[in-house]
PDB file of C-alpha atoms and ligand atoms in Angstrom:
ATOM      1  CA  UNK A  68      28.809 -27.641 -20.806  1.00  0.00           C
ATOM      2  CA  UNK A  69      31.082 -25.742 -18.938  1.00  0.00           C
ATOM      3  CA  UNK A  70      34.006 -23.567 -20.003  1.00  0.00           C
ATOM      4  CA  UNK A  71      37.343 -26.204 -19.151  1.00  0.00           C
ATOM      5  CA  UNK A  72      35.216 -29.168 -20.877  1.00  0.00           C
ATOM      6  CA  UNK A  73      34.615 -26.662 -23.817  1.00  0.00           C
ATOM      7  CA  UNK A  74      38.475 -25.891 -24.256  1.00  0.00           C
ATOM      8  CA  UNK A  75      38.779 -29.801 -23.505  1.00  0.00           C
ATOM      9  CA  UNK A  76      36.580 -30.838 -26.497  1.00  0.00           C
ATOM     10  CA  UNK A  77      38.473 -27.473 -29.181  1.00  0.00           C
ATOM     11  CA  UNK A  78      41.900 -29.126 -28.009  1.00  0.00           C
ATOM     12  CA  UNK A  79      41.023 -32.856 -28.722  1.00  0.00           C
ATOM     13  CA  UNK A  80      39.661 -31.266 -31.970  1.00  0.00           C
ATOM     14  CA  UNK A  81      42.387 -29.301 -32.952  1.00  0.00           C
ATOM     15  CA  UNK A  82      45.044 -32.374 -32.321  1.00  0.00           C
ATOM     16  CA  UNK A  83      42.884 -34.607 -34.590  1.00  0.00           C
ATOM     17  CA  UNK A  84      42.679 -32.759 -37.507  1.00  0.00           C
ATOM     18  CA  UNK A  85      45.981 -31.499 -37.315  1.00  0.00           C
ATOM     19  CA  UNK A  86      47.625 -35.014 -37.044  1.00  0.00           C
ATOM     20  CA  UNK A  87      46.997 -35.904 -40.540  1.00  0.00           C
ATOM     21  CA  UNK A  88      49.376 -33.070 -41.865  1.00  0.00           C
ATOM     22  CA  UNK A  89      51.497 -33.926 -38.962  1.00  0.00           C
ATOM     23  CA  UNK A  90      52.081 -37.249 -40.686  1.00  0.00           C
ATOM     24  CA  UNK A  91      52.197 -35.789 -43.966  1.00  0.00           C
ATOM     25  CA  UNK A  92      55.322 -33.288 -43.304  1.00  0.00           C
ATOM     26  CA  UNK A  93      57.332 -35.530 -41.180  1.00  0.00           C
ATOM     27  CA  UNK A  94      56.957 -38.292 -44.324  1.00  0.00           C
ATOM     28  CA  UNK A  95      57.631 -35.929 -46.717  1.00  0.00           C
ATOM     29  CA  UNK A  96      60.759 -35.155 -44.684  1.00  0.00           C
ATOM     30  CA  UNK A  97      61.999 -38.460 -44.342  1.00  0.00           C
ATOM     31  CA  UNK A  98      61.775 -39.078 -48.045  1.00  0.00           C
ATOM     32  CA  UNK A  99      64.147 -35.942 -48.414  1.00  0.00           C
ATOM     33  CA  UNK A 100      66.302 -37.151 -46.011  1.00  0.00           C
ATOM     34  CA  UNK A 101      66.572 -40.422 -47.835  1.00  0.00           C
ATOM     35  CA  UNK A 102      66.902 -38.703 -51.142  1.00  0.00           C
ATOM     36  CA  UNK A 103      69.642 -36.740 -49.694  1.00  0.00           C
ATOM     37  CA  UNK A 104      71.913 -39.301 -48.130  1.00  0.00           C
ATOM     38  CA  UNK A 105      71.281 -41.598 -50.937  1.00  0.00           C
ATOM     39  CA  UNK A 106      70.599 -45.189 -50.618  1.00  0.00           C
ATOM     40  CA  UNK A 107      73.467 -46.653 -52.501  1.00  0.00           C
ATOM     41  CA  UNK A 108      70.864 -49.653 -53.556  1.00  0.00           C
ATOM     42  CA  UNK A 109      68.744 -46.680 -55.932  1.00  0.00           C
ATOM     43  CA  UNK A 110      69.794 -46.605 -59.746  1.00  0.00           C
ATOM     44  CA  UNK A 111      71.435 -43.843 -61.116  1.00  0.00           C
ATOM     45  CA  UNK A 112      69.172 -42.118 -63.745  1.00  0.00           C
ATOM     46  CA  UNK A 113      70.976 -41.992 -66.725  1.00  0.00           C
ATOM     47  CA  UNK A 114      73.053 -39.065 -68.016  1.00  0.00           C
ATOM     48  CA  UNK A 115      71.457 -37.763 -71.520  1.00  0.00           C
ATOM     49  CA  UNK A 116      71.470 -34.537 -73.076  1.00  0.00           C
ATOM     50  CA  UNK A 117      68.212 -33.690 -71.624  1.00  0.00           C
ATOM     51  CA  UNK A 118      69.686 -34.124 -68.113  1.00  0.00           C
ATOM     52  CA  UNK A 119      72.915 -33.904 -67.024  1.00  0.00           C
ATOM     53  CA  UNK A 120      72.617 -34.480 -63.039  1.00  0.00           C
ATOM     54  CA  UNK A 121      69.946 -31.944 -62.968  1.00  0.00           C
ATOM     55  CA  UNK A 122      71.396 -29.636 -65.814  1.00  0.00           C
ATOM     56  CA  UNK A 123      68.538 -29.147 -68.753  1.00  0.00           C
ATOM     57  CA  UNK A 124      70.714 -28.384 -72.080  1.00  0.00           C
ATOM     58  CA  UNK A 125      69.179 -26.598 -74.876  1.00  0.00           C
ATOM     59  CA  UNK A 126      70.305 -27.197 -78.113  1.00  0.00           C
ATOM     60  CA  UNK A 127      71.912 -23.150 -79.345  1.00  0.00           C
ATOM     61  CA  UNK A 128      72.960 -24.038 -82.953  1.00  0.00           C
ATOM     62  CA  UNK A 129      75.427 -25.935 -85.331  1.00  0.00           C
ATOM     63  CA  UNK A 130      79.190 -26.399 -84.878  1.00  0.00           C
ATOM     64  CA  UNK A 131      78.942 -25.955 -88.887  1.00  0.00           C
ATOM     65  CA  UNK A 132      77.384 -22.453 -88.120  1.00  0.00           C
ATOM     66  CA  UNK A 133      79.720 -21.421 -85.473  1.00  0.00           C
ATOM     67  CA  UNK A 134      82.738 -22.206 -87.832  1.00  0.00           C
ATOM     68  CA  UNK A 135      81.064 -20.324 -90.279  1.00  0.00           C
ATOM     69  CA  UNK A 136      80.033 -17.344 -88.072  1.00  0.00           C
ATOM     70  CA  UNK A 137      82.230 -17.248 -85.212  1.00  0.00           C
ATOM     71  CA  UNK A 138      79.823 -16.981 -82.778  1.00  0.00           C
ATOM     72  CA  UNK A 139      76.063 -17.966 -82.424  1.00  0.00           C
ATOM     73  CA  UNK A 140      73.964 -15.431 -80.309  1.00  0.00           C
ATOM     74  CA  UNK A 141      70.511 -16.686 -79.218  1.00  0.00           C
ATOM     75  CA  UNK A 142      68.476 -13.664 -78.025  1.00  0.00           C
ATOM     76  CA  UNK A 143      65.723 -15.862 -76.699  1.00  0.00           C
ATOM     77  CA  UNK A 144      67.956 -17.777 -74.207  1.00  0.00           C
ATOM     78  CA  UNK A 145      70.069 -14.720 -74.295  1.00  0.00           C
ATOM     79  CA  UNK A 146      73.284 -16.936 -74.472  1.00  0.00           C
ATOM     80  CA  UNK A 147      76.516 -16.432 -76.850  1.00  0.00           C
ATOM     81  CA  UNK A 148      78.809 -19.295 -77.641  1.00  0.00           C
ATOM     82  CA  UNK A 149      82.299 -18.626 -78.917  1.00  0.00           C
ATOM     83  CA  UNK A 150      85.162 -21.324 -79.532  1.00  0.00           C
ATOM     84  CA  UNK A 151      87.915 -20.022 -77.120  1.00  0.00           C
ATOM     85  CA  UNK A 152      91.094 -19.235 -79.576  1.00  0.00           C
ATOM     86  CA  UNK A 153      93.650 -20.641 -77.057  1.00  0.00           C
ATOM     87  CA  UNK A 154      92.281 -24.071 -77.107  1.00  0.00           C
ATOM     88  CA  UNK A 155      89.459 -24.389 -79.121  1.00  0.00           C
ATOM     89  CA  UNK A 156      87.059 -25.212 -76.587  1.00  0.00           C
ATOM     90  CA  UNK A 157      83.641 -24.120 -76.304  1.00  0.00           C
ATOM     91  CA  UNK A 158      82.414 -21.107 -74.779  1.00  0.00           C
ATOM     92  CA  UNK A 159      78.735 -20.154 -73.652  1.00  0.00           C
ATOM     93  CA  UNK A 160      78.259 -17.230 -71.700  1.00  0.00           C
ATOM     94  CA  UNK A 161      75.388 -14.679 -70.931  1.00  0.00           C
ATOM     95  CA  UNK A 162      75.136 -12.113 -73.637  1.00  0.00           C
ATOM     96  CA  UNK A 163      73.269 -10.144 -71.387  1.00  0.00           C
ATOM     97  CA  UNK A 164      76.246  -7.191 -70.255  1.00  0.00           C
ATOM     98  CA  UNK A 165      75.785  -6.721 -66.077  1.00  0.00           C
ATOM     99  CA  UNK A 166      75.927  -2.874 -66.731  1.00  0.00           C
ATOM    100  CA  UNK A 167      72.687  -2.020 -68.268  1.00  0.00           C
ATOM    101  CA  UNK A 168      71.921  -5.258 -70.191  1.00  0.00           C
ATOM    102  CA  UNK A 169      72.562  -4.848 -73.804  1.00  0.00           C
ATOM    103  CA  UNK A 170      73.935  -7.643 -76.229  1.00  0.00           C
ATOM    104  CA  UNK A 171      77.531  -8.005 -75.518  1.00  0.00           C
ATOM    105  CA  UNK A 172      79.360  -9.524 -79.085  1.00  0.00           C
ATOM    106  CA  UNK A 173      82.855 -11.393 -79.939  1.00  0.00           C
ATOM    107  CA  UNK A 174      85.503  -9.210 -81.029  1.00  0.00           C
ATOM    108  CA  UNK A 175      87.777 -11.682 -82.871  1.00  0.00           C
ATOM    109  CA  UNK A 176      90.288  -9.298 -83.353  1.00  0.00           C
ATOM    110  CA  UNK A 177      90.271  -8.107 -79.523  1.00  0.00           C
ATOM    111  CA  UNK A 178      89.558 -11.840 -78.050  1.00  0.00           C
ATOM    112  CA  UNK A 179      86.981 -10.152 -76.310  1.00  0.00           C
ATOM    113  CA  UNK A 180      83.162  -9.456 -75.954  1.00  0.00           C
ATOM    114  CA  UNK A 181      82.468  -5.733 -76.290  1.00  0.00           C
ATOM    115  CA  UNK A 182      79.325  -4.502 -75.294  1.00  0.00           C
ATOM    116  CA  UNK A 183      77.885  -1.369 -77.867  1.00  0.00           C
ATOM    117  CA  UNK A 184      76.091   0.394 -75.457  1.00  0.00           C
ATOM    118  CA  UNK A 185      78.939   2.046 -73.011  1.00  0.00           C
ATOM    119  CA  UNK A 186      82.172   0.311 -74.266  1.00  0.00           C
ATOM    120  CA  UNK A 187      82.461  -2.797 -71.526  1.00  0.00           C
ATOM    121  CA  UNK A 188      84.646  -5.415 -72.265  1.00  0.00           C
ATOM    122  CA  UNK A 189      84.605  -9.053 -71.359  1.00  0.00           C
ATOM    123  CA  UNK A 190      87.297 -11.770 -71.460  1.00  0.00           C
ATOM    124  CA  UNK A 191      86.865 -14.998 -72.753  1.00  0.00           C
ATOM    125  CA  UNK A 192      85.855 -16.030 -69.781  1.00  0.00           C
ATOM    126  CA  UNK A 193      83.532 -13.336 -69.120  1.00  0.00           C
ATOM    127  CA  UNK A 194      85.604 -11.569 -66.567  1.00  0.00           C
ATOM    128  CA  UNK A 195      85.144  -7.425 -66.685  1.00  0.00           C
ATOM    129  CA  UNK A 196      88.498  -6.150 -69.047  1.00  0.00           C
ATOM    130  CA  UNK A 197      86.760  -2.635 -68.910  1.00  0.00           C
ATOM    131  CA  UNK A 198      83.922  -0.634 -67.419  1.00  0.00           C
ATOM    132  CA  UNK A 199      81.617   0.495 -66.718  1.00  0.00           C
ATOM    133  CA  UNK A 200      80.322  -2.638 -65.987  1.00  0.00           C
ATOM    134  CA  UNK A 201      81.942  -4.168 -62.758  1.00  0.00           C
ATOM    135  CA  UNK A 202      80.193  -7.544 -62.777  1.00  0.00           C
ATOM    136  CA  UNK A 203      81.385 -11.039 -65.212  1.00  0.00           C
ATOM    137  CA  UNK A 204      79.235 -12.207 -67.621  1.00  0.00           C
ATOM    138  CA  UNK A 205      77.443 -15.738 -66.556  1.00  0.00           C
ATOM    139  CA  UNK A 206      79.017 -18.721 -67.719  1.00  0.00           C
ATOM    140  CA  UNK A 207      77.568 -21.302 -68.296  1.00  0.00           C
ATOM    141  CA  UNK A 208      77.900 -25.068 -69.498  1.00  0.00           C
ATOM    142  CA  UNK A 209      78.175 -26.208 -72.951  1.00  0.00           C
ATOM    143  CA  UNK A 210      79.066 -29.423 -74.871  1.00  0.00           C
ATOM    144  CA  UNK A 211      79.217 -30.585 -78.383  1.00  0.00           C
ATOM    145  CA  UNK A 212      76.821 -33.513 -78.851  1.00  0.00           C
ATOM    146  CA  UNK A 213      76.256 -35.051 -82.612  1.00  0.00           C
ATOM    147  CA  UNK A 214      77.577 -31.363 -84.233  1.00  0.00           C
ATOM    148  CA  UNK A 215      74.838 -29.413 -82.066  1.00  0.00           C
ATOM    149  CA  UNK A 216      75.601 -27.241 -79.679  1.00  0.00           C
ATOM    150  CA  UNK A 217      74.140 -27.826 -76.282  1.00  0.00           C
ATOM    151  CA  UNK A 218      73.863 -24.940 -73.396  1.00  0.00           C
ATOM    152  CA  UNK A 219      73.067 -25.410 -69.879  1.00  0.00           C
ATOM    153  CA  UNK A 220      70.933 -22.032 -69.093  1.00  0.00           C
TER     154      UNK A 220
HETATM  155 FE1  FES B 431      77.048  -2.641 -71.542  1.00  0.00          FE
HETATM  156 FE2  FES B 431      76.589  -0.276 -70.483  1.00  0.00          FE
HETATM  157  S1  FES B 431      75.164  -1.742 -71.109  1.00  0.00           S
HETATM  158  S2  FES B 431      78.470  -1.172 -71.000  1.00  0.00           S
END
């Protein structure tokens, strides 16, 4: 066999085997692409608390226990929830502070999250009141469902 009919038969090889995975990406593609445009004909999934449009909630604690505490910390998720004064509403944010990551807590008394460490302050909305942290805290979604409370983290 000479050397062209050599690279001949490598090339013919090459194209076959790759052709399969060829197929594969550009189908894989095109399901994206219909995924993304969205075929108004395709159900809706239904909203639950498990999935809100792609948001996992993770039940944090009791409304009972945040009236009774004033705020519910969960290190494990490392999420605090708050009911803003103004309005009542509920607040989760990260209770991780962006200086050097110690647990921020409510300040009633300030309206505020301080953070022990190195005196940082937080709004209500998480936004920096004080150094030496320069970054807010992460807020994130939170609902009332059947007296839990539910946190999207
Ligand atoms: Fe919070 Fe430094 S770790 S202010």
């Amino acid at each position: 066999m000479d050397r062209r009919k050599f690279l001949g038969w490598i090339s013919i090889g090459f194209l076959a085997s790759s052709l399969p995975v060829v197929i594969a990406a550009c189908n894989k593609s095109s399901n994206n692409s219909e995924t993304i445009t969205s075929d108004e004909s395709l159900p809706e999934p239904p909203i639950t608390s498990e999935n809100n449009g792609g948001e996992a909630y993770t039940s944090i604690g009791l409304v009972t226990q945040l009236d009774q505490e004033g705020q519910i910390v969960n290190k494990d998720k490392e999420v605090i929830v708050i009911k803003n004064p103004e309005n009542n509403n509920l607040v989760a944010l990260s209770s991780k502070c962006t200086h050097k990551g110690c647990m921020v807590n409510w300040k009633k008394e300030n309206n505020s999250f301080l953070c022990p460490c190195h005196d940082a302050e937080f709004s209500v909305s998480g936004e920096v009141l004080k150094g030496p942290a320069t970054k807010a805290l992460t807020v994130y979604s939170v609902k009332e469902e059947n007296g839990e409370i539910l946190v999207s983290k």
